[in-house]
Amino acid sequence: MHQNSVGGSLRPPSPDFLPSHILIRSEAPQVETVIPEPIVLPSSVPALVPYSQSCTHRKQKLWVDSSAFMGHKFRVGWGPKLVMVHKGLPMSKTARSADRALGILSHRPQPSWSSVLVLEQVSINSRFSQPDDIQKRNLAALLEVQLSHSLFSVDHGCPAFAPKPGVEALHSYVALLQTLSAAADTSEMDVPVWAQLGNIFGLCVALWGNVPGCKAGEDDPLSYATAQARRESLSDWLIETTKAAIERETTELKYKEHSHVKAILSHLSGHQVSEACTVAREAREHRMCLLIAQGGCSPVTRGILQKQLDNWKKFKVDEHIDTDRLLVYAILAGLLIWHSSVGLLNSCRDLDWKRALAMHLWYHCQTSATVADALAAYENSFKGNDSLHAYARPPYPPYVEECLESLSESEKEASPYDTCFHLLKLYCDRAQALDQILTPVTSVPSLLDFRISWILHSLLVSFGYLHMAPAAQVSLHTGFACQLEAWKMLPWAAFVLLHIQDPNIRTDALRDLLLRHAALLSTGQLSSELSEEETFLHEKLHVPLVWIYEAKAAHADSVGDFHAKALFLTKAELWNEAHKTILEHLATDAIINEQHDYLRGLLAPLARNSVAVLNWSQGGQVFLDFLDVCSCTERLISQEAGLYELEKIRPQVMSLCGRILALRNKTARERLCQAEMAKRTSSLLQAMVTLQEDPSKCGISRERLCQAEMAKRTSSLLQAMSLYRKILPSVAFYIC
């Protein structure tokens, strides 16, 4: 009779026991109706106390109450450039060790850190905040793959991108990763990231990609053939990911005596049956070699080995057998833990989570078991249950496993699980929360590194997993876009933001991004050609040019370049803003300096869209009419204008006289501009009257205009001098 052991729940049924099954009729149990408890809502909800009635009114100057504002508590937030205000010990060791005593107050006792308000700047890992060119180039290559496998649309006037359904993007990622690995074109700082990304891509191919015996999108995912094909592909992935660790272990064991059994255990943990048989044969362990060759295949072999182990335990023979050798037999028998006469033997004790999962898949589960069966068995191994304690290592991410020995038990419990484990859970249960899978700390130690999370999210969307909360999606997109901004990869940050589903949020995020980086877009701003980044934004991402020009106009306004602002506002088709800028900052100087062609070039595009310009007839149209008057005056001087042309523009000149007076004249330059325009208009009007009295004079000389202007200015000067003589004695008397 078989003896019960601690590992009884993990032991597969022995093939020797084939009793006939007897079906016993039983009545259906009666289900008691459970009446839910009533939900009692509070009768009154406390409202915010007005600040004037608060107990902290006029008591806001205490440092210990720094989080009290307007009579209420709030969390102190972050300031610019990662400056943070908080209470307690500084995070910087230098600040903690610095002397807080200053000058004559050094003799006074210093308060404790609990009552001190600390203002400090938090530093970020330079490897993350200051990437090298290789990191940027490789990240851009990944995003190029995603761009080539995205669907484009225009939603509410804003471009939008979404991952294309299917697995083409996944296989393109794998091909790119293989190319970069073969060329050794990865940064030293990105080695852990690319290793984790390779593991994730490989697992996604095994679970959702095209593998031998299963083609994504065509085969039935619930069929037995598909389940077995996915099981085999997962097995291949586990062999590949554990190969490096096993090679490292076996290399170290070569230099130790009597270590061939440990080497066999290491090879078995990676399903390297041929290598394990080779080691056993070289050590003249021929019987063990035969057992290894048959292990994990036939349930009959497992049952025989289970009987043998039970007999050894029954007769206390296992006390005289080496523990590692017993572990080999237990693994081949499908017993990952076995309670021997000398204690509990745990074959997963020193294994990482991938090899522990592999042991359950290859040796514990039946050959017909699915991925879900193996994952459930492994999950029980590290969580434990009522009849079995935990015996395997939880699925920690790689950066946690590297420093696992230095972590306390509380830190281990708070550590996140690996992204690959979450993907396995998602494959077995589509209802798994995606925001937990896509948390950055499941792959990398930094909460601000969204590279793997965003790319994986795009892949999961292409696989059909669309149940991520909209708020979590926006947080992921904006977080990765901020990272790309910090890396000075503006076009790709815009590409990421264009994946936001809500059109209003997407539009605001994109336009805010353009405004923040308008200085980069404004390099060579007066050139008619687009820069490389602007070309990418417009041609590949389909960002409207008017948005780009609007951002450049905002930057020009911030630096006081009103000429560039007017040009960019015109290109952005913001006619009212362009009209206002020209009138307030450019038209006055252009008239004074007689830059008529320049002013006409600014106003001509607005004249073609005058219907959309507010108060065009009292603004830009006045200046355009004045420019026509000036050109007519020049033609009169050169005797190119005749009576017909003068009569044609007579109504325009007559109306211009009144409209000039309505122009803005708040500053001295504006008043000078208004006077200049009035002078030119009156000169032309005088010429018209002269020609009307004597039609034989079909032109007017420049000397006559100069004489008339000199007479007016002399008269004004004489009036000013007479006024000066009148007020000078009174001013002198007042000074004395």
XYZ file of C-alpha atoms in Angstrom:
736
model
C 0.000 0.000 0.000
C 1.275 3.416 -0.849
C 2.137 5.762 1.980
C 0.822 9.296 2.106
C 3.376 12.072 1.975
C 3.479 15.828 2.143
C 3.698 15.946 -1.578
C 0.647 13.786 -2.037
C -1.297 16.533 -3.802
C 1.440 16.845 -6.395
C 1.794 13.120 -7.163
C 0.231 12.004 -10.454
C -1.936 8.893 -10.212
C -0.034 5.631 -10.589
C -0.972 3.581 -13.677
C -1.145 0.345 -11.582
C -4.395 1.298 -9.891
C -7.227 0.709 -12.328
C -10.310 0.045 -10.152
C -13.716 0.046 -11.678
C -15.520 3.281 -11.104
C -18.914 3.045 -9.469
C -21.364 5.839 -10.042
C -23.420 6.625 -6.950
C -26.675 8.468 -7.394
C -26.939 11.432 -5.085
C -29.589 14.025 -4.576
C -28.908 17.584 -5.532
C -27.990 19.631 -2.489
C -30.442 22.239 -1.406
C -29.166 25.741 -1.935
C -30.056 28.137 0.821
C -31.184 31.552 -0.254
C -28.861 34.163 1.168
C -30.498 37.508 1.798
C -27.983 40.288 1.231
C -27.475 42.695 4.082
C -29.036 46.108 3.544
C -26.694 48.924 2.619
C -27.062 51.782 5.054
C -26.020 55.147 3.696
C -24.881 57.896 6.060
C -27.613 60.353 6.861
C -25.286 63.330 6.523
C -22.102 63.852 4.602
C -19.632 66.274 6.220
C -19.059 69.313 4.069
C -15.920 71.380 3.792
C -15.659 73.986 6.505
C -15.185 77.538 5.168
C -11.732 78.898 5.767
C -13.027 81.759 7.903
C -14.661 79.237 10.270
C -11.771 76.783 10.366
C -9.757 76.264 13.538
C -6.612 76.926 11.507
C -7.755 80.349 10.377
C -4.811 82.789 10.509
C -2.583 80.012 11.840
C -0.960 78.988 8.589
C 2.654 79.955 9.319
C 3.739 76.839 11.197
C 6.180 74.559 9.395
C 4.771 71.495 11.090
C 1.430 72.307 9.423
C 2.894 72.840 5.974
C 0.264 70.604 4.426
C -2.602 72.715 5.781
C -4.071 75.099 3.238
C -7.358 76.982 3.439
C -8.156 75.081 6.623
C -7.788 71.654 5.015
C -5.080 69.073 4.424
C -3.479 68.485 1.086
C -0.522 66.524 -0.234
C 2.529 68.580 -1.030
C 3.228 68.074 -4.716
C 6.227 68.285 -6.945
C 7.727 71.526 -8.158
C 9.679 72.408 -11.297
C 12.862 70.470 -12.077
C 11.972 67.686 -9.602
C 11.958 69.986 -6.573
C 9.921 68.503 -3.734
C 8.819 69.945 -0.414
C 8.287 67.483 2.394
C 8.623 67.077 6.120
C 11.098 64.736 7.746
C 14.543 63.449 6.881
C 16.036 64.615 3.575
C 16.436 61.918 0.958
C 19.956 63.098 0.178
C 22.705 61.856 2.501
C 24.618 65.085 1.926
C 21.696 67.161 3.170
C 21.270 64.952 6.243
C 24.933 65.281 7.206
C 25.132 69.034 6.512
C 25.207 71.467 9.410
C 21.908 73.332 9.627
C 23.309 76.027 11.934
C 24.001 79.354 10.286
C 25.979 82.332 11.619
C 25.073 83.684 15.019
C 22.356 81.031 15.476
C 24.861 78.174 15.564
C 24.872 78.060 19.385
C 21.122 77.449 19.561
C 19.759 73.902 19.789
C 18.569 72.680 16.412
C 15.045 71.291 15.991
C 14.525 67.670 15.110
C 13.942 66.641 11.511
C 10.305 65.869 12.331
C 9.570 69.593 12.702
C 11.649 70.816 9.763
C 10.303 71.524 6.291
C 12.750 70.214 3.681
C 13.039 71.672 0.192
C 15.321 69.584 -2.002
C 15.841 68.548 -5.589
C 15.503 64.855 -6.268
C 18.089 63.335 -8.563
C 17.264 60.716 -11.178
C 19.510 57.967 -12.400
C 21.716 59.529 -15.067
C 21.533 56.352 -17.137
C 17.811 56.871 -17.490
C 17.674 60.653 -17.821
C 20.657 60.993 -20.169
C 20.487 58.243 -22.798
C 23.171 57.805 -25.397
C 22.708 57.825 -29.163
C 22.520 54.025 -29.373
C 19.597 53.919 -26.958
C 17.726 56.554 -28.936
C 18.428 54.860 -32.256
C 17.256 51.453 -31.044
C 14.118 52.890 -29.473
C 13.349 54.756 -32.685
C 13.748 51.470 -34.592
C 11.155 49.822 -32.338
C 8.736 52.690 -32.840
C 9.305 52.556 -36.599
C 8.088 48.960 -36.509
C 4.987 50.002 -34.605
C 4.334 52.882 -37.004
C 4.526 50.557 -39.995
C 1.945 48.247 -38.358
C -0.542 50.921 -37.282
C -3.901 52.012 -38.642
C -4.388 55.723 -39.333
C -7.616 57.697 -39.154
C -8.830 61.245 -38.568
C -11.168 61.654 -35.613
C -12.716 65.069 -34.891
C -10.072 66.791 -36.959
C -7.167 65.158 -35.119
C -5.065 62.287 -36.505
C -5.261 59.017 -34.595
C -3.274 55.786 -34.696
C -4.161 52.309 -33.462
C -2.274 48.988 -33.615
C -3.178 46.833 -36.581
C -4.870 43.558 -35.537
C -2.749 40.472 -36.034
C 0.704 39.175 -35.179
C 2.707 40.788 -37.992
C 4.030 43.492 -35.661
C 5.137 40.858 -33.141
C 7.194 38.929 -35.682
C 8.662 42.182 -37.004
C 9.767 43.050 -33.477
C 11.393 39.637 -33.113
C 13.236 40.055 -36.424
C 14.477 43.509 -35.396
C 15.672 42.196 -32.045
C 17.559 39.366 -33.721
C 19.206 41.828 -36.117
C 20.340 44.103 -33.302
C 21.600 41.162 -31.249
C 23.565 39.765 -34.178
C 25.141 43.157 -34.827
C 25.797 43.718 -31.091
C 24.289 47.166 -31.593
C 22.909 47.674 -28.097
C 23.999 50.074 -25.405
C 25.615 48.701 -22.282
C 23.000 50.512 -20.206
C 20.178 48.774 -22.101
C 21.375 45.170 -21.839
C 18.854 44.197 -19.089
C 16.032 45.988 -20.910
C 16.700 44.256 -24.210
C 17.097 40.890 -22.489
C 13.705 41.294 -20.826
C 12.188 42.549 -24.074
C 13.531 39.470 -25.862
C 11.948 37.197 -23.250
C 8.613 38.984 -23.604
C 8.636 38.827 -27.395
C 9.561 35.146 -27.316
C 6.754 34.350 -24.897
C 4.240 36.332 -26.971
C 5.242 34.321 -30.039
C 4.804 31.094 -28.088
C 1.355 32.058 -26.807
C -0.135 34.127 -29.647
C 2.233 34.052 -32.629
C 2.659 31.723 -35.561
C 4.333 28.524 -34.330
C 4.688 25.048 -35.880
C 1.302 23.386 -35.819
C -0.622 26.567 -35.046
C -1.214 29.690 -37.099
C -2.642 32.709 -35.326
C -6.096 33.784 -36.470
C -6.800 30.610 -38.444
C -6.741 27.663 -36.033
C -9.288 27.148 -33.275
C -7.634 28.305 -30.028
C -9.790 25.877 -28.007
C -8.894 22.768 -29.981
C -6.645 20.052 -28.562
C -4.130 20.408 -31.392
C -3.768 24.140 -30.777
C -3.381 23.610 -27.020
C -0.619 21.060 -27.552
C 1.129 23.277 -30.092
C 1.108 26.163 -27.621
C 2.394 23.823 -24.913
C 5.303 22.770 -27.094
C 6.111 26.360 -28.028
C 6.069 27.345 -24.340
C 8.399 24.437 -23.627
C 10.795 25.671 -26.309
C 10.673 29.175 -24.841
C 11.489 27.864 -21.361
C 14.414 25.876 -22.733
C 15.770 28.951 -24.490
C 15.381 31.349 -21.555
C 16.951 28.967 -19.012
C 19.870 27.942 -21.198
C 22.242 30.692 -20.015
C 21.723 29.989 -16.291
C 22.183 26.244 -16.765
C 25.352 26.746 -18.780
C 26.741 28.966 -16.046
C 25.947 26.386 -13.350
C 27.376 23.418 -15.227
C 30.552 25.335 -16.033
C 31.133 25.985 -12.329
C 30.433 22.327 -11.463
C 33.095 21.065 -13.861
C 35.811 22.147 -11.462
C 34.293 20.325 -8.451
C 34.712 16.672 -7.584
C 31.749 14.278 -7.399
C 29.444 16.928 -8.824
C 28.059 14.984 -11.767
C 24.699 14.400 -10.034
C 24.312 18.141 -9.420
C 25.134 18.731 -13.091
C 22.436 16.215 -14.048
C 19.929 18.088 -11.872
C 20.885 21.348 -13.557
C 20.426 19.856 -17.027
C 17.071 18.349 -16.050
C 15.830 21.759 -14.868
C 16.282 22.969 -18.443
C 14.955 19.806 -20.105
C 18.396 19.124 -21.557
C 17.893 15.367 -21.634
C 20.742 14.622 -24.036
C 23.244 16.605 -21.974
C 22.063 14.941 -18.753
C 22.442 11.491 -20.322
C 25.929 12.401 -21.507
C 26.995 13.433 -18.007
C 25.529 10.238 -16.517
C 27.208 8.034 -19.112
C 30.582 9.720 -18.585
C 30.209 9.103 -14.848
C 29.347 5.413 -15.564
C 25.799 5.935 -14.256
C 24.271 3.744 -16.941
C 21.049 2.857 -15.103
C 20.416 6.516 -14.319
C 21.126 7.342 -17.946
C 18.389 4.919 -19.044
C 15.923 6.397 -16.555
C 16.693 9.958 -17.664
C 16.092 9.008 -21.292
C 12.615 7.718 -20.357
C 11.742 10.394 -17.799
C 8.896 12.805 -18.400
C 7.442 10.748 -21.233
C 5.524 7.720 -20.042
C 3.213 7.634 -17.007
C 4.192 3.988 -16.574
C 7.798 4.972 -15.906
C 6.641 7.556 -13.395
C 4.515 4.999 -11.568
C 7.389 2.520 -11.325
C 9.721 5.173 -9.934
C 7.093 6.275 -7.417
C 6.817 2.682 -6.172
C 10.569 2.437 -5.887
C 10.801 5.635 -3.848
C 8.010 4.464 -1.531
C 9.781 1.141 -0.973
C 13.053 2.909 -0.173
C 11.235 5.068 2.324
C 9.405 2.089 3.820
C 12.593 0.159 4.476
C 14.677 3.255 5.369
C 16.960 2.662 2.433
C 16.781 6.311 1.369
C 18.776 7.256 4.459
C 21.844 5.749 2.802
C 21.321 7.347 -0.618
C 22.730 10.723 -1.579
C 20.134 13.509 -1.447
C 20.899 14.793 -4.947
C 20.486 11.290 -6.338
C 17.120 10.979 -4.624
C 16.113 14.305 -6.161
C 16.891 12.959 -9.626
C 14.658 9.933 -9.046
C 11.919 12.107 -7.526
C 11.943 14.462 -10.523
C 11.738 11.555 -12.966
C 8.862 10.157 -10.898
C 6.979 13.444 -11.182
C 7.418 14.302 -7.489
C 8.814 17.794 -7.242
C 8.705 17.519 -3.450
C 9.049 14.211 -1.620
C 9.023 13.520 2.093
C 11.819 11.023 2.589
C 12.994 9.381 5.793
C 15.564 12.124 6.348
C 13.306 15.071 5.576
C 11.579 16.976 2.818
C 13.305 16.954 -0.568
C 12.481 19.999 -2.688
C 13.633 19.953 -6.306
C 12.572 23.608 -6.838
C 14.443 25.015 -3.866
C 17.280 26.823 -5.668
C 15.572 27.384 -9.020
C 14.333 30.646 -10.478
C 10.679 30.908 -11.331
C 11.033 30.033 -15.014
C 12.801 26.748 -14.239
C 10.309 26.007 -11.465
C 7.474 26.472 -13.955
C 9.335 24.310 -16.452
C 9.717 21.511 -13.896
C 5.965 21.470 -13.389
C 5.337 21.485 -17.132
C 7.805 18.717 -18.021
C 7.844 16.388 -15.028
C 4.820 16.981 -12.820
C 1.956 17.472 -15.287
C 0.723 14.816 -17.660
C 1.860 14.909 -21.265
C -1.648 15.936 -22.310
C -1.766 18.842 -19.856
C -2.257 22.366 -21.178
C -0.429 25.583 -20.402
C -3.163 26.499 -17.926
C -2.656 23.224 -16.028
C 1.081 23.782 -15.681
C 0.612 27.405 -14.651
C -1.981 26.461 -12.019
C 0.364 23.827 -10.578
C 3.226 26.307 -10.408
C 1.003 28.980 -8.865
C 0.069 26.575 -6.088
C 3.755 25.821 -5.570
C 4.697 29.372 -4.576
C 1.408 30.388 -2.970
C 0.733 27.181 -1.067
C -2.600 25.900 0.185
C -4.142 24.191 3.195
C -2.480 20.836 2.544
C 0.799 22.040 1.099
C 3.214 24.786 1.995
C 4.925 26.947 -0.605
C 8.044 25.305 -1.993
C 8.927 27.279 -5.156
C 10.178 30.795 -5.701
C 7.595 33.428 -6.716
C 7.870 34.891 -10.229
C 10.051 37.894 -9.461
C 11.316 40.094 -12.319
C 15.005 39.750 -13.275
C 16.205 42.839 -11.419
C 14.668 41.511 -8.174
C 16.150 38.033 -8.603
C 19.624 39.540 -8.907
C 19.454 40.984 -5.386
C 16.990 38.543 -3.836
C 19.337 37.398 -1.069
C 19.758 40.940 0.246
C 16.010 41.612 0.514
C 14.022 41.209 3.685
C 10.863 39.129 3.856
C 8.655 42.216 3.790
C 10.478 43.519 0.712
C 10.062 40.168 -1.000
C 6.339 40.176 -0.303
C 6.025 43.694 -1.712
C 8.026 42.884 -4.847
C 6.044 42.776 -8.116
C 5.719 39.724 -10.319
C 7.439 39.326 -13.654
C 5.722 40.533 -16.824
C 6.111 37.082 -18.377
C 4.158 35.505 -15.536
C 1.373 38.049 -15.999
C 1.298 37.243 -19.715
C 0.872 33.562 -18.931
C -1.997 34.437 -16.609
C -3.550 36.587 -19.323
C -3.295 33.759 -21.852
C -5.090 31.408 -19.472
C -7.644 33.998 -18.349
C -8.545 36.869 -20.684
C -10.155 38.763 -17.805
C -6.813 39.585 -16.183
C -6.322 43.310 -15.538
C -4.010 44.839 -18.141
C -2.906 47.766 -15.995
C -1.226 45.332 -13.587
C 0.604 43.634 -16.457
C 1.781 46.922 -17.954
C 3.201 48.442 -14.777
C 6.847 49.315 -15.571
C 8.220 47.700 -12.392
C 7.166 44.265 -13.623
C 10.073 44.466 -16.074
C 12.455 47.259 -15.047
C 13.275 48.864 -11.687
C 12.294 52.384 -12.775
C 8.701 53.543 -12.544
C 9.426 56.134 -15.246
C 10.660 53.721 -17.920
C 7.620 52.952 -20.075
C 9.401 51.489 -23.098
C 8.523 47.840 -22.522
C 5.079 48.629 -21.106
C 3.978 50.740 -24.076
C 5.263 48.350 -26.734
C 3.670 45.405 -24.948
C 0.380 47.294 -24.701
C 0.409 47.845 -28.460
C 0.981 44.128 -29.004
C -1.813 43.129 -26.641
C -4.203 45.478 -28.421
C -3.264 43.876 -31.732
C -3.977 40.466 -30.132
C -7.494 41.628 -29.240
C -7.104 42.526 -25.558
C -9.038 45.798 -25.405
C -10.339 45.832 -21.836
C -7.794 48.214 -20.320
C -9.405 51.157 -18.540
C -9.348 54.408 -20.578
C -7.744 56.336 -17.719
C -4.967 53.751 -17.440
C -4.390 53.927 -21.198
C -4.074 57.714 -21.094
C -1.646 57.442 -18.189
C 0.486 54.938 -20.099
C 0.565 56.987 -23.307
C 1.338 60.265 -21.566
C 3.985 58.646 -19.373
C 5.847 57.198 -22.341
C 5.468 60.456 -24.263
C 7.034 62.344 -21.349
C 9.932 59.910 -21.396
C 10.429 60.506 -25.110
C 10.267 64.258 -24.502
C 13.000 63.963 -21.897
C 15.061 62.020 -24.441
C 14.457 64.813 -26.991
C 12.538 62.541 -29.361
C 9.683 64.946 -30.102
C 8.195 63.313 -33.240
C 7.941 59.928 -31.549
C 6.369 61.508 -28.475
C 3.685 62.909 -30.776
C 3.213 59.451 -32.325
C 2.629 57.939 -28.887
C 0.122 60.629 -27.904
C -1.846 60.009 -31.097
C -2.804 56.587 -29.666
C -5.058 58.188 -27.036
C -8.630 57.170 -27.808
C -10.476 60.233 -26.522
C -10.300 62.854 -29.313
C -10.412 65.840 -26.968
C -7.636 64.543 -24.729
C -5.604 63.496 -27.771
C -5.931 66.908 -29.413
C -5.047 68.817 -26.251
C -2.072 66.579 -25.509
C -0.653 66.916 -29.020
C -1.063 70.682 -29.215
C 0.425 71.131 -25.754
C 3.387 69.025 -26.856
C 3.918 71.231 -29.899
C 3.727 74.348 -27.745
C 6.264 73.025 -25.250
C 8.751 72.256 -28.002
C 8.029 75.168 -30.316
C 11.608 76.384 -29.837
C 12.899 73.233 -31.547
C 10.383 73.622 -34.352
C 11.293 77.286 -34.849
C 14.902 76.608 -35.845
C 15.259 78.348 -39.188
C 11.732 79.599 -38.609
C 11.522 82.063 -41.532
C 12.454 79.414 -44.084
C 9.677 78.294 -46.374
C 10.870 74.680 -46.162
C 9.890 72.419 -43.285
C 12.524 71.005 -40.982
C 13.117 67.267 -40.704
C 11.020 66.976 -37.555
C 8.204 69.069 -39.043
C 8.236 66.950 -42.189
C 7.938 63.787 -40.088
C 5.072 65.247 -38.079
C 3.152 66.358 -41.156
C 3.869 63.633 -43.716
C 4.090 60.507 -41.545
C 1.939 61.436 -38.567
C -0.448 63.671 -40.561
C -0.303 66.463 -37.985
C -1.982 69.559 -39.518
C 0.490 72.227 -40.554
C -1.668 74.908 -38.987
C -1.031 73.363 -35.550
C 2.713 73.408 -36.134
C 2.648 77.029 -37.290
C 0.467 78.012 -34.350
C 3.044 76.582 -31.944
C 5.837 78.401 -33.775
C 3.839 81.624 -33.585
C 3.503 81.191 -29.822
C 7.260 80.787 -29.507
C 7.894 83.839 -31.683
C 5.560 85.835 -29.457
C 7.420 84.690 -26.331
C 10.752 85.965 -27.703
C 9.253 89.204 -29.053
C 9.690 88.392 -32.750
C 6.444 89.879 -34.038
C 7.404 89.580 -37.688
C 7.757 85.798 -37.364
C 4.620 85.678 -35.248
C 2.589 87.405 -37.952
C 3.932 85.091 -40.650
C 3.227 81.932 -38.653
C -0.224 83.104 -37.601
C -1.025 83.731 -41.239
C 0.202 80.239 -42.196
C -1.809 78.832 -39.306
C -4.885 80.544 -40.788
C -5.493 82.445 -37.579
C -6.559 85.548 -39.448
C -7.795 87.628 -36.521
C -4.656 87.060 -34.443
C -2.433 87.794 -37.425
C -4.412 90.958 -38.204
C -4.108 92.147 -34.612
C -0.353 91.469 -34.513
C 0.266 93.363 -37.750
C -1.727 96.396 -36.642
C -0.227 96.612 -33.152
C 3.426 95.821 -33.845
C 4.333 95.962 -37.546
C 2.165 98.344 -39.563
C 3.204 101.499 -37.704
C 6.943 100.999 -38.208
C 6.420 99.930 -41.810
C 4.591 103.193 -42.614
C 7.131 105.341 -40.794
C 10.078 103.612 -42.486
C 8.262 103.563 -45.846
C 8.458 99.749 -46.092
C 5.351 99.616 -48.212
C 6.108 96.402 -50.078
C 6.827 94.609 -46.797
C 3.519 95.725 -45.312
C 1.612 94.813 -48.455
C 3.127 91.313 -48.321
C 1.850 90.874 -44.772
C -1.655 92.143 -45.513
C -2.219 90.472 -48.881
C -3.053 86.963 -47.469
C -5.453 88.567 -45.000
C -7.158 90.533 -47.776
C -7.946 87.276 -49.576
C -9.646 86.022 -46.387
C -11.071 89.344 -45.224
C -14.466 87.774 -44.563
C -12.982 85.928 -41.580
C -11.128 88.983 -40.207
C -12.843 91.040 -37.545
C -12.931 94.828 -38.223
C -10.981 94.416 -41.425
C -12.461 97.546 -42.983
C -11.295 99.685 -40.026
C -7.869 98.042 -39.806
C -5.969 96.245 -42.513
C -8.126 97.619 -45.313
C -7.183 101.177 -44.295
C -3.494 100.389 -44.627
C -4.001 98.626 -47.954
C -5.954 101.606 -49.297
C -3.216 103.901 -48.072
C -0.629 101.794 -49.882
C -2.697 102.163 -53.042
C -2.711 105.923 -52.471
C 1.058 105.920 -52.092
C 1.528 103.936 -55.279
C -0.802 106.320 -57.111
C 1.220 109.257 -55.799
C 4.386 107.687 -57.132
C 2.765 107.242 -60.524
C 1.666 110.866 -60.497
C 5.218 111.932 -59.779
C 6.502 109.780 -62.616
C 3.599 111.027 -64.784
C 2.356 107.469 -65.336
C -1.105 108.099 -63.887
C -3.779 109.839 -65.859
C -7.087 111.514 -65.128
C -9.027 108.262 -65.488
C -7.033 106.546 -62.755
C -7.334 109.556 -60.475
C -11.088 109.664 -60.911
C -11.244 105.927 -60.290
C -9.597 106.130 -56.882
C -11.293 109.381 -55.849
C -13.998 107.636 -53.705
C -11.319 105.524 -52.074
C -9.244 108.605 -51.195
C -12.269 110.500 -49.910
C -13.272 107.647 -47.586
C -9.675 107.104 -46.509
C -9.486 110.589 -45.028
C -12.112 109.725 -42.443
C -10.914 106.200 -41.751
C -7.357 107.295 -40.966
C -8.689 109.320 -38.044
C -10.279 106.161 -36.593
C -6.979 104.264 -36.415
C -5.370 103.379 -33.087
C -3.221 106.289 -31.810
C -2.310 105.499 -28.216
C 1.481 105.779 -28.610
C 3.706 108.439 -30.125
C 4.711 106.154 -32.989
C 1.094 105.422 -33.783
C 0.306 109.145 -33.849
C 3.302 109.739 -36.103
C 2.109 106.979 -38.416
C -1.360 108.480 -38.491
C 0.069 111.903 -39.358
C 2.215 110.422 -42.124
C -0.765 108.682 -43.651
C -2.890 111.821 -43.413
C -0.133 113.899 -45.055
C 0.210 111.531 -47.981
C -3.532 111.350 -48.458
C -3.952 115.116 -48.328
C -1.139 115.549 -50.870
C -2.889 113.264 -53.299
C -6.196 114.998 -52.635
C -4.537 118.363 -53.355
C -3.164 116.953 -56.584
C -6.643 115.837 -57.568
C -8.036 119.335 -56.943
C -5.214 120.880 -58.943
C -5.804 118.587 -61.885
C -9.520 119.211 -61.682
C -8.913 122.989 -61.999
C -6.258 122.604 -64.714
C -6.588 119.241 -66.532
C -3.520 120.067 -68.629
C -1.356 119.183 -65.588
C -1.580 115.422 -65.723
C 1.259 114.953 -63.231
C 2.740 116.441 -60.106
C 6.403 117.013 -59.381
C 8.213 115.631 -56.350
C 9.517 119.150 -55.640
C 5.975 120.452 -55.241
C 5.166 117.742 -52.726
C 8.356 118.470 -50.822
C 7.601 122.196 -50.779
C 4.112 121.587 -49.455
C 5.432 119.236 -46.796
C 8.153 121.745 -45.818
C 5.593 124.517 -45.501
C 3.413 122.426 -43.202
C 6.309 121.367 -41.020
C 7.644 124.970 -40.838
C 4.239 126.191 -39.748
C 4.044 123.505 -37.057
C 7.555 124.361 -35.852
C 6.743 128.079 -35.591
C 3.627 127.331 -33.578
C 5.617 125.135 -31.199
C 8.302 127.796 -30.740
C 5.753 130.492 -29.943
C 4.138 128.224 -27.390
C 7.552 127.510 -25.889
C 8.282 131.238 -25.502
C 4.994 131.716 -23.670
C 5.474 128.960 -21.091
C 9.255 129.352 -20.540
C 9.065 132.428 -18.186
C 6.446 130.775 -15.972
C 8.498 127.584 -15.761
C 11.666 129.535 -14.879
C 9.786 131.477 -12.196
C 8.443 128.227 -10.740
C 11.941 126.690 -10.620
C 13.416 129.734 -8.885
